[in-house]
mmCIF file of C-alpha atoms in Angstrom:
data_model
loop_
_atom_site.group_PDB
_atom_site.id
_atom_site.type_symbol
_atom_site.label_atom_id
_atom_site.label_comp_id
_atom_site.label_asym_id
_atom_site.label_seq_id
_atom_site.Cartn_x
_atom_site.Cartn_y
_atom_site.Cartn_z
ATOM 1 C CA UNK A 1 17.812 3.920 -5.845
ATOM 2 C CA UNK A 2 15.261 4.921 -8.455
ATOM 3 C CA UNK A 3 13.731 8.367 -8.972
ATOM 4 C CA UNK A 4 10.518 8.959 -10.914
ATOM 5 C CA UNK A 5 8.451 12.111 -11.408
ATOM 6 C CA UNK A 6 4.669 12.056 -11.857
ATOM 7 C CA UNK A 7 2.378 14.865 -12.979
ATOM 8 C CA UNK A 8 -0.843 14.853 -10.960
ATOM 9 C CA UNK A 9 -3.881 14.593 -13.218
ATOM 10 C CA UNK A 10 -7.196 16.307 -12.595
ATOM 11 C CA UNK A 11 -9.110 13.059 -12.087
ATOM 12 C CA UNK A 12 -6.699 12.083 -9.299
ATOM 13 C CA UNK A 13 -7.759 14.990 -7.058
ATOM 14 C CA UNK A 14 -10.566 14.606 -4.536
ATOM 15 C CA UNK A 15 -13.485 17.101 -4.283
ATOM 16 C CA UNK A 16 -11.332 19.365 -2.092
ATOM 17 C CA UNK A 17 -8.535 19.444 -4.687
ATOM 18 C CA UNK A 18 -6.227 17.291 -2.544
ATOM 19 C CA UNK A 19 -4.430 14.106 -3.544
ATOM 20 C CA UNK A 20 -5.704 11.004 -1.692
ATOM 21 C CA UNK A 21 -3.329 8.514 -0.126
ATOM 22 C CA UNK A 22 -4.170 5.808 -2.668
ATOM 23 C CA UNK A 23 -2.952 8.039 -5.519
ATOM 24 C CA UNK A 24 0.376 8.550 -3.740
ATOM 25 C CA UNK A 25 0.481 4.814 -3.158
ATOM 26 C CA UNK A 26 0.040 4.226 -6.882
ATOM 27 C CA UNK A 27 2.961 6.560 -7.622
ATOM 28 C CA UNK A 28 5.148 4.602 -5.222
ATOM 29 C CA UNK A 29 4.017 1.305 -6.722
ATOM 30 C CA UNK A 30 4.831 2.477 -10.250
ATOM 31 C CA UNK A 31 8.295 3.673 -9.217
ATOM 32 C CA UNK A 32 8.870 0.394 -7.357
ATOM 33 C CA UNK A 33 7.973 -1.610 -10.464
ATOM 34 C CA UNK A 34 10.358 0.437 -12.596
ATOM 35 C CA UNK A 35 13.186 0.009 -10.095
ATOM 36 C CA UNK A 36 12.551 -3.742 -9.846
ATOM 37 C CA UNK A 37 12.775 -3.917 -13.643
ATOM 38 C CA UNK A 38 16.086 -2.024 -13.569
ATOM 39 C CA UNK A 39 17.338 -4.653 -11.115
ATOM 40 C CA UNK A 40 16.140 -7.430 -13.492
ATOM 41 C CA UNK A 41 13.403 -8.517 -11.068
ATOM 42 C CA UNK A 42 10.455 -6.618 -12.518
ATOM 43 C CA UNK A 43 7.134 -7.811 -13.912
ATOM 44 C CA UNK A 44 8.716 -8.329 -17.327
ATOM 45 C CA UNK A 45 11.338 -10.700 -15.906
ATOM 46 C CA UNK A 46 9.216 -12.530 -13.334
ATOM 47 C CA UNK A 47 6.080 -13.038 -15.439
ATOM 48 C CA UNK A 48 7.873 -15.281 -17.951
ATOM 49 C CA UNK A 49 8.484 -17.668 -15.039
ATOM 50 C CA UNK A 50 4.885 -17.481 -13.839
ATOM 51 C CA UNK A 51 5.663 -15.548 -10.660
ATOM 52 C CA UNK A 52 4.964 -12.009 -9.462
ATOM 53 C CA UNK A 53 5.607 -9.624 -6.596
ATOM 54 C CA UNK A 54 2.821 -9.205 -4.041
ATOM 55 C CA UNK A 55 2.832 -6.642 -1.252
ATOM 56 C CA UNK A 56 2.113 -7.925 2.257
ATOM 57 C CA UNK A 57 2.600 -4.865 4.489
ATOM 58 C CA UNK A 58 3.034 -1.148 3.986
ATOM 59 C CA UNK A 59 3.377 1.753 6.398
ATOM 60 C CA UNK A 60 3.152 5.322 5.105
ATOM 61 C CA UNK A 61 3.544 8.540 7.077
ATOM 62 C CA UNK A 62 1.943 11.539 5.397
ATOM 63 C CA UNK A 63 4.009 14.610 6.267
ATOM 64 C CA UNK A 64 2.331 17.388 4.281
ATOM 65 C CA UNK A 65 -0.973 17.656 2.365
ATOM 66 C CA UNK A 66 -0.687 17.618 -1.415
ATOM 67 C CA UNK A 67 -3.052 19.534 -3.668
ATOM 68 C CA UNK A 68 -3.322 20.777 -7.222
ATOM 69 C CA UNK A 69 -1.852 19.453 -10.444
ATOM 70 C CA UNK A 70 1.788 19.698 -9.429
ATOM 71 C CA UNK A 71 4.617 17.255 -10.047
ATOM 72 C CA UNK A 72 5.481 14.602 -7.457
ATOM 73 C CA UNK A 73 8.896 12.969 -7.223
ATOM 74 C CA UNK A 74 9.260 9.460 -5.800
ATOM 75 C CA UNK A 75 12.529 7.958 -4.602
ATOM 76 C CA UNK A 76 12.499 4.244 -3.819
ATOM 77 C CA UNK A 77 15.070 1.524 -3.260
ATOM 78 C CA UNK A 78 15.492 -2.148 -2.453
ATOM 79 C CA UNK A 79 16.482 -2.131 1.214
ATOM 80 C CA UNK A 80 17.172 -5.835 1.679
ATOM 81 C CA UNK A 81 15.843 -9.333 1.002
ATOM 82 C CA UNK A 82 15.902 -12.513 3.038
ATOM 83 C CA UNK A 83 14.892 -16.004 1.908
ATOM 84 C CA UNK A 84 11.194 -15.131 1.821
ATOM 85 C CA UNK A 85 10.503 -11.397 1.900
ATOM 86 C CA UNK A 86 11.959 -8.155 0.623
ATOM 87 C CA UNK A 87 11.810 -4.687 2.130
ATOM 88 C CA UNK A 88 11.478 -1.604 -0.066
ATOM 89 C CA UNK A 89 11.538 1.960 1.277
ATOM 90 C CA UNK A 90 10.288 5.131 -0.369
ATOM 91 C CA UNK A 91 10.015 8.886 0.033
ATOM 92 C CA UNK A 92 7.885 11.384 -1.891
ATOM 93 C CA UNK A 93 8.559 15.077 -2.574
ATOM 94 C CA UNK A 94 6.315 17.874 -3.802
ATOM 95 C CA UNK A 95 7.199 20.354 -6.534
ATOM 96 C CA UNK A 96 9.032 22.553 -3.993
ATOM 97 C CA UNK A 97 11.240 19.648 -2.951
ATOM 98 C CA UNK A 98 9.518 19.256 0.425
ATOM 99 C CA UNK A 99 8.991 15.795 1.917
ATOM 100 C CA UNK A 100 5.292 14.910 1.659
ATOM 101 C CA UNK A 101 5.346 11.200 2.550
ATOM 102 C CA UNK A 102 7.674 8.374 3.429
ATOM 103 C CA UNK A 103 7.232 4.725 4.087
ATOM 104 C CA UNK A 104 8.314 1.119 4.193
ATOM 105 C CA UNK A 105 6.871 -1.928 2.479
ATOM 106 C CA UNK A 106 7.350 -5.691 2.465
ATOM 107 C CA UNK A 107 6.968 -7.929 -0.572
ATOM 108 C CA UNK A 108 6.843 -11.648 -1.394
ATOM 109 C CA UNK A 109 7.113 -13.496 -4.698
ATOM 110 C CA UNK A 110 4.099 -15.655 -5.545
ATOM 111 C CA UNK A 111 3.755 -18.556 -7.976
ATOM 112 C CA UNK A 112 0.693 -17.403 -9.919
ATOM 113 C CA UNK A 113 -0.514 -20.865 -10.945
ATOM 114 C CA UNK A 114 -0.135 -22.475 -7.506
ATOM 115 C CA UNK A 115 -0.968 -19.232 -5.626
ATOM 116 C CA UNK A 116 1.868 -20.093 -3.249
ATOM 117 C CA UNK A 117 4.847 -18.081 -1.984
ATOM 118 C CA UNK A 118 8.282 -18.923 -3.458
ATOM 119 C CA UNK A 119 11.772 -18.262 -2.116
ATOM 120 C CA UNK A 120 13.539 -15.012 -2.967
ATOM 121 C CA UNK A 121 16.031 -15.385 -5.851
ATOM 122 C CA UNK A 122 19.602 -15.627 -4.605
ATOM 123 C CA UNK A 123 20.598 -12.872 -7.023
ATOM 124 C CA UNK A 124 18.245 -10.484 -5.216
ATOM 125 C CA UNK A 125 19.634 -11.449 -1.808
ATOM 126 C CA UNK A 126 23.143 -10.874 -3.154
ATOM 127 C CA UNK A 127 22.178 -7.234 -3.808
ATOM 128 C CA UNK A 128 21.719 -6.581 -0.085
ATOM 129 C CA UNK A 129 23.707 -3.637 1.217
ATOM 130 C CA UNK A 130 25.852 -4.604 4.205
ATOM 131 C CA UNK A 131 24.809 -1.337 5.851
ATOM 132 C CA UNK A 132 21.244 -0.635 4.652
ATOM 133 C CA UNK A 133 19.837 2.815 5.347
ATOM 134 C CA UNK A 134 16.109 2.423 6.149
ATOM 135 C CA UNK A 135 14.060 5.596 5.716
ATOM 136 C CA UNK A 136 12.440 5.043 9.132
ATOM 137 C CA UNK A 137 11.854 2.498 11.824
ATOM 138 C CA UNK A 138 8.782 0.444 11.041
ATOM 139 C CA UNK A 139 6.213 0.384 13.823
ATOM 140 C CA UNK A 140 3.673 -1.746 11.956
ATOM 141 C CA UNK A 141 0.886 -1.640 14.534
ATOM 142 C CA UNK A 142 -0.099 -5.255 15.095
ATOM 143 C CA UNK A 143 -3.484 -6.129 13.641
ATOM 144 C CA UNK A 144 -5.951 -6.865 16.456
ATOM 145 C CA UNK A 145 -8.040 -9.988 16.870
ATOM 146 C CA UNK A 146 -11.761 -9.524 16.359
ATOM 147 C CA UNK A 147 -12.295 -9.709 20.117
ATOM 148 C CA UNK A 148 -9.817 -6.845 20.609
ATOM 149 C CA UNK A 149 -11.491 -4.395 18.244
ATOM 150 C CA UNK A 150 -12.981 -1.184 19.580
ATOM 151 C CA UNK A 151 -16.566 -0.042 18.936
ATOM 152 C CA UNK A 152 -17.699 -0.196 15.310
ATOM 153 C CA UNK A 153 -18.294 3.285 13.848
ATOM 154 C CA UNK A 154 -19.030 2.447 10.207
ATOM 155 C CA UNK A 155 -19.796 -0.504 7.930
ATOM 156 C CA UNK A 156 -20.462 -1.066 4.229
ATOM 157 C CA UNK A 157 -20.433 -3.789 1.600
ATOM 158 C CA UNK A 158 -18.886 -3.812 -1.867
ATOM 159 C CA UNK A 159 -18.168 -6.040 -4.858
ATOM 160 C CA UNK A 160 -14.766 -6.174 -6.588
ATOM 161 C CA UNK A 161 -15.069 -4.769 -10.108
ATOM 162 C CA UNK A 162 -13.153 -5.388 -13.329
ATOM 163 C CA UNK A 163 -11.566 -1.926 -13.106
ATOM 164 C CA UNK A 164 -10.131 -2.815 -9.666
ATOM 165 C CA UNK A 165 -7.927 -5.618 -11.073
ATOM 166 C CA UNK A 166 -4.258 -5.324 -11.971
ATOM 167 C CA UNK A 167 -1.930 -7.361 -14.213
ATOM 168 C CA UNK A 168 -1.801 -10.152 -11.601
ATOM 169 C CA UNK A 169 -5.578 -10.630 -11.937
ATOM 170 C CA UNK A 170 -6.403 -9.557 -8.398
ATOM 171 C CA UNK A 171 -7.545 -6.285 -6.852
ATOM 172 C CA UNK A 172 -4.656 -3.832 -6.723
ATOM 173 C CA UNK A 173 -3.430 -3.004 -3.226
ATOM 174 C CA UNK A 174 -4.163 0.740 -3.448
ATOM 175 C CA UNK A 175 -7.925 0.081 -3.529
ATOM 176 C CA UNK A 176 -7.708 -1.220 0.034
ATOM 177 C CA UNK A 177 -6.528 2.225 1.160
ATOM 178 C CA UNK A 178 -9.490 3.857 -0.569
ATOM 179 C CA UNK A 179 -11.922 1.454 1.102
ATOM 180 C CA UNK A 180 -10.369 2.138 4.509
ATOM 181 C CA UNK A 181 -10.647 5.912 4.123
ATOM 182 C CA UNK A 182 -14.221 5.527 2.881
ATOM 183 C CA UNK A 183 -15.095 3.612 6.046
ATOM 184 C CA UNK A 184 -13.740 6.328 8.380
ATOM 185 C CA UNK A 185 -16.446 8.503 9.982
ATOM 186 C CA UNK A 186 -17.338 11.253 7.533
ATOM 187 C CA UNK A 187 -16.737 14.008 10.072
ATOM 188 C CA UNK A 188 -13.175 12.696 10.384
ATOM 189 C CA UNK A 189 -12.420 12.252 6.671
ATOM 190 C CA UNK A 190 -13.992 15.655 5.885
ATOM 191 C CA UNK A 191 -12.287 17.662 8.630
ATOM 192 C CA UNK A 192 -9.108 15.819 9.591
ATOM 193 C CA UNK A 193 -5.890 15.064 7.726
ATOM 194 C CA UNK A 194 -4.705 11.494 7.357
ATOM 195 C CA UNK A 195 -1.276 11.316 9.026
ATOM 196 C CA UNK A 196 -0.460 7.627 8.882
ATOM 197 C CA UNK A 197 -1.738 4.436 7.313
ATOM 198 C CA UNK A 198 -0.540 0.891 8.009
ATOM 199 C CA UNK A 199 -1.892 -1.973 5.919
ATOM 200 C CA UNK A 200 -1.619 -5.691 6.605
ATOM 201 C CA UNK A 201 -2.633 -7.590 3.456
ATOM 202 C CA UNK A 202 -3.869 -11.076 4.306
ATOM 203 C CA UNK A 203 -5.600 -12.508 1.230
ATOM 204 C CA UNK A 204 -6.238 -11.779 -2.424
ATOM 205 C CA UNK A 205 -9.458 -10.346 -3.803
ATOM 206 C CA UNK A 206 -10.664 -11.530 -7.206
ATOM 207 C CA UNK A 207 -13.267 -10.243 -9.645
ATOM 208 C CA UNK A 208 -16.799 -10.456 -8.242
ATOM 209 C CA UNK A 209 -15.763 -11.092 -4.647
ATOM 210 C CA UNK A 210 -18.230 -9.577 -2.195
ATOM 211 C CA UNK A 211 -16.581 -7.868 0.771
ATOM 212 C CA UNK A 212 -17.484 -6.105 3.989
ATOM 213 C CA UNK A 213 -15.557 -3.125 5.347
ATOM 214 C CA UNK A 214 -15.906 -2.014 8.962
ATOM 215 C CA UNK A 215 -14.193 0.749 10.942
ATOM 216 C CA UNK A 216 -13.489 0.516 14.667
ATOM 217 C CA UNK A 217 -12.204 3.036 17.192
ATOM 218 C CA UNK A 218 -8.507 2.564 18.032
ATOM 219 C CA UNK A 219 -7.765 5.588 20.192
ATOM 220 C CA UNK A 220 -8.215 9.314 19.618
ATOM 221 C CA UNK A 221 -8.645 9.983 15.896
ATOM 222 C CA UNK A 222 -7.380 6.480 15.102
ATOM 223 C CA UNK A 223 -9.212 3.500 13.590
ATOM 224 C CA UNK A 224 -8.823 -0.104 12.552
ATOM 225 C CA UNK A 225 -10.529 -0.877 9.230
ATOM 226 C CA UNK A 226 -11.256 -4.570 8.732
ATOM 227 C CA UNK A 227 -11.953 -5.987 5.266
ATOM 228 C CA UNK A 228 -13.534 -9.441 5.165
ATOM 229 C CA UNK A 229 -14.966 -11.875 2.607
ATOM 230 C CA UNK A 230 -18.129 -13.412 4.102
ATOM 231 C CA UNK A 231 -18.364 -16.239 1.525
ATOM 232 C CA UNK A 232 -15.380 -18.066 3.040
ATOM 233 C CA UNK A 233 -14.874 -16.080 6.255
ATOM 234 C CA UNK A 234 -11.452 -14.843 5.106
ATOM 235 C CA UNK A 235 -9.831 -11.789 6.631
ATOM 236 C CA UNK A 236 -8.650 -9.805 3.604
ATOM 237 C CA UNK A 237 -6.855 -6.859 5.225
ATOM 238 C CA UNK A 238 -6.446 -4.987 8.474
ATOM 239 C CA UNK A 239 -5.735 -1.274 8.046
ATOM 240 C CA UNK A 240 -4.781 1.240 10.714
ATOM 241 C CA UNK A 241 -5.327 4.960 10.131
ATOM 242 C CA UNK A 242 -4.336 7.927 12.283
ATOM 243 C CA UNK A 243 -5.818 11.394 11.674
ATOM 244 C CA UNK A 244 -4.788 14.837 12.894
#
């Protein structure tokens, strides 16, 4: 298990002084990278072999709103790996030690030149705990087919920018959360609190890619946010949000 503390910076707060989900996601991602490095499977170790971690699914439950420039502690750990994917769990605490978020995530290792998935290193599989202690059961709401989507409530277009890219030369996963929240009806995002977000990542986004983002009703105060790339018809991500 790895613990890391982050000091919230002023530019990370939204206009209401609260900390958006994508900022918390970035804290988790940073702690995950540091823990992977401690296990000898971080960016520093993988990049020399031309491979990198990519996240495929994440589910985060937001337990308490976070606001102000306080310190946030992240605990994260490698839960287990099989031949293809790895599960990593995490929990976040505010300055008072209260739980503010928890979640689960799944990762694959990609060959960066071939853009293909590789097998998990045996050394990583050998680290599996015989009795893993997951932070929660993963529900991972199944992404709907287009024909199953509810009524569309919002839609916008965007272009991936240079500042959106990470060290793997694709758009960092936390931007997808920001795009999903932006596509929620404004009366919801302004007056409700995001309680849960589930993201299914389906394809990479590169510099200059033009995307569409649509939001669809998925029950009371719940939405599916669909990100697509019209140029090749690719589904980029399907994101579920629940508000309360």
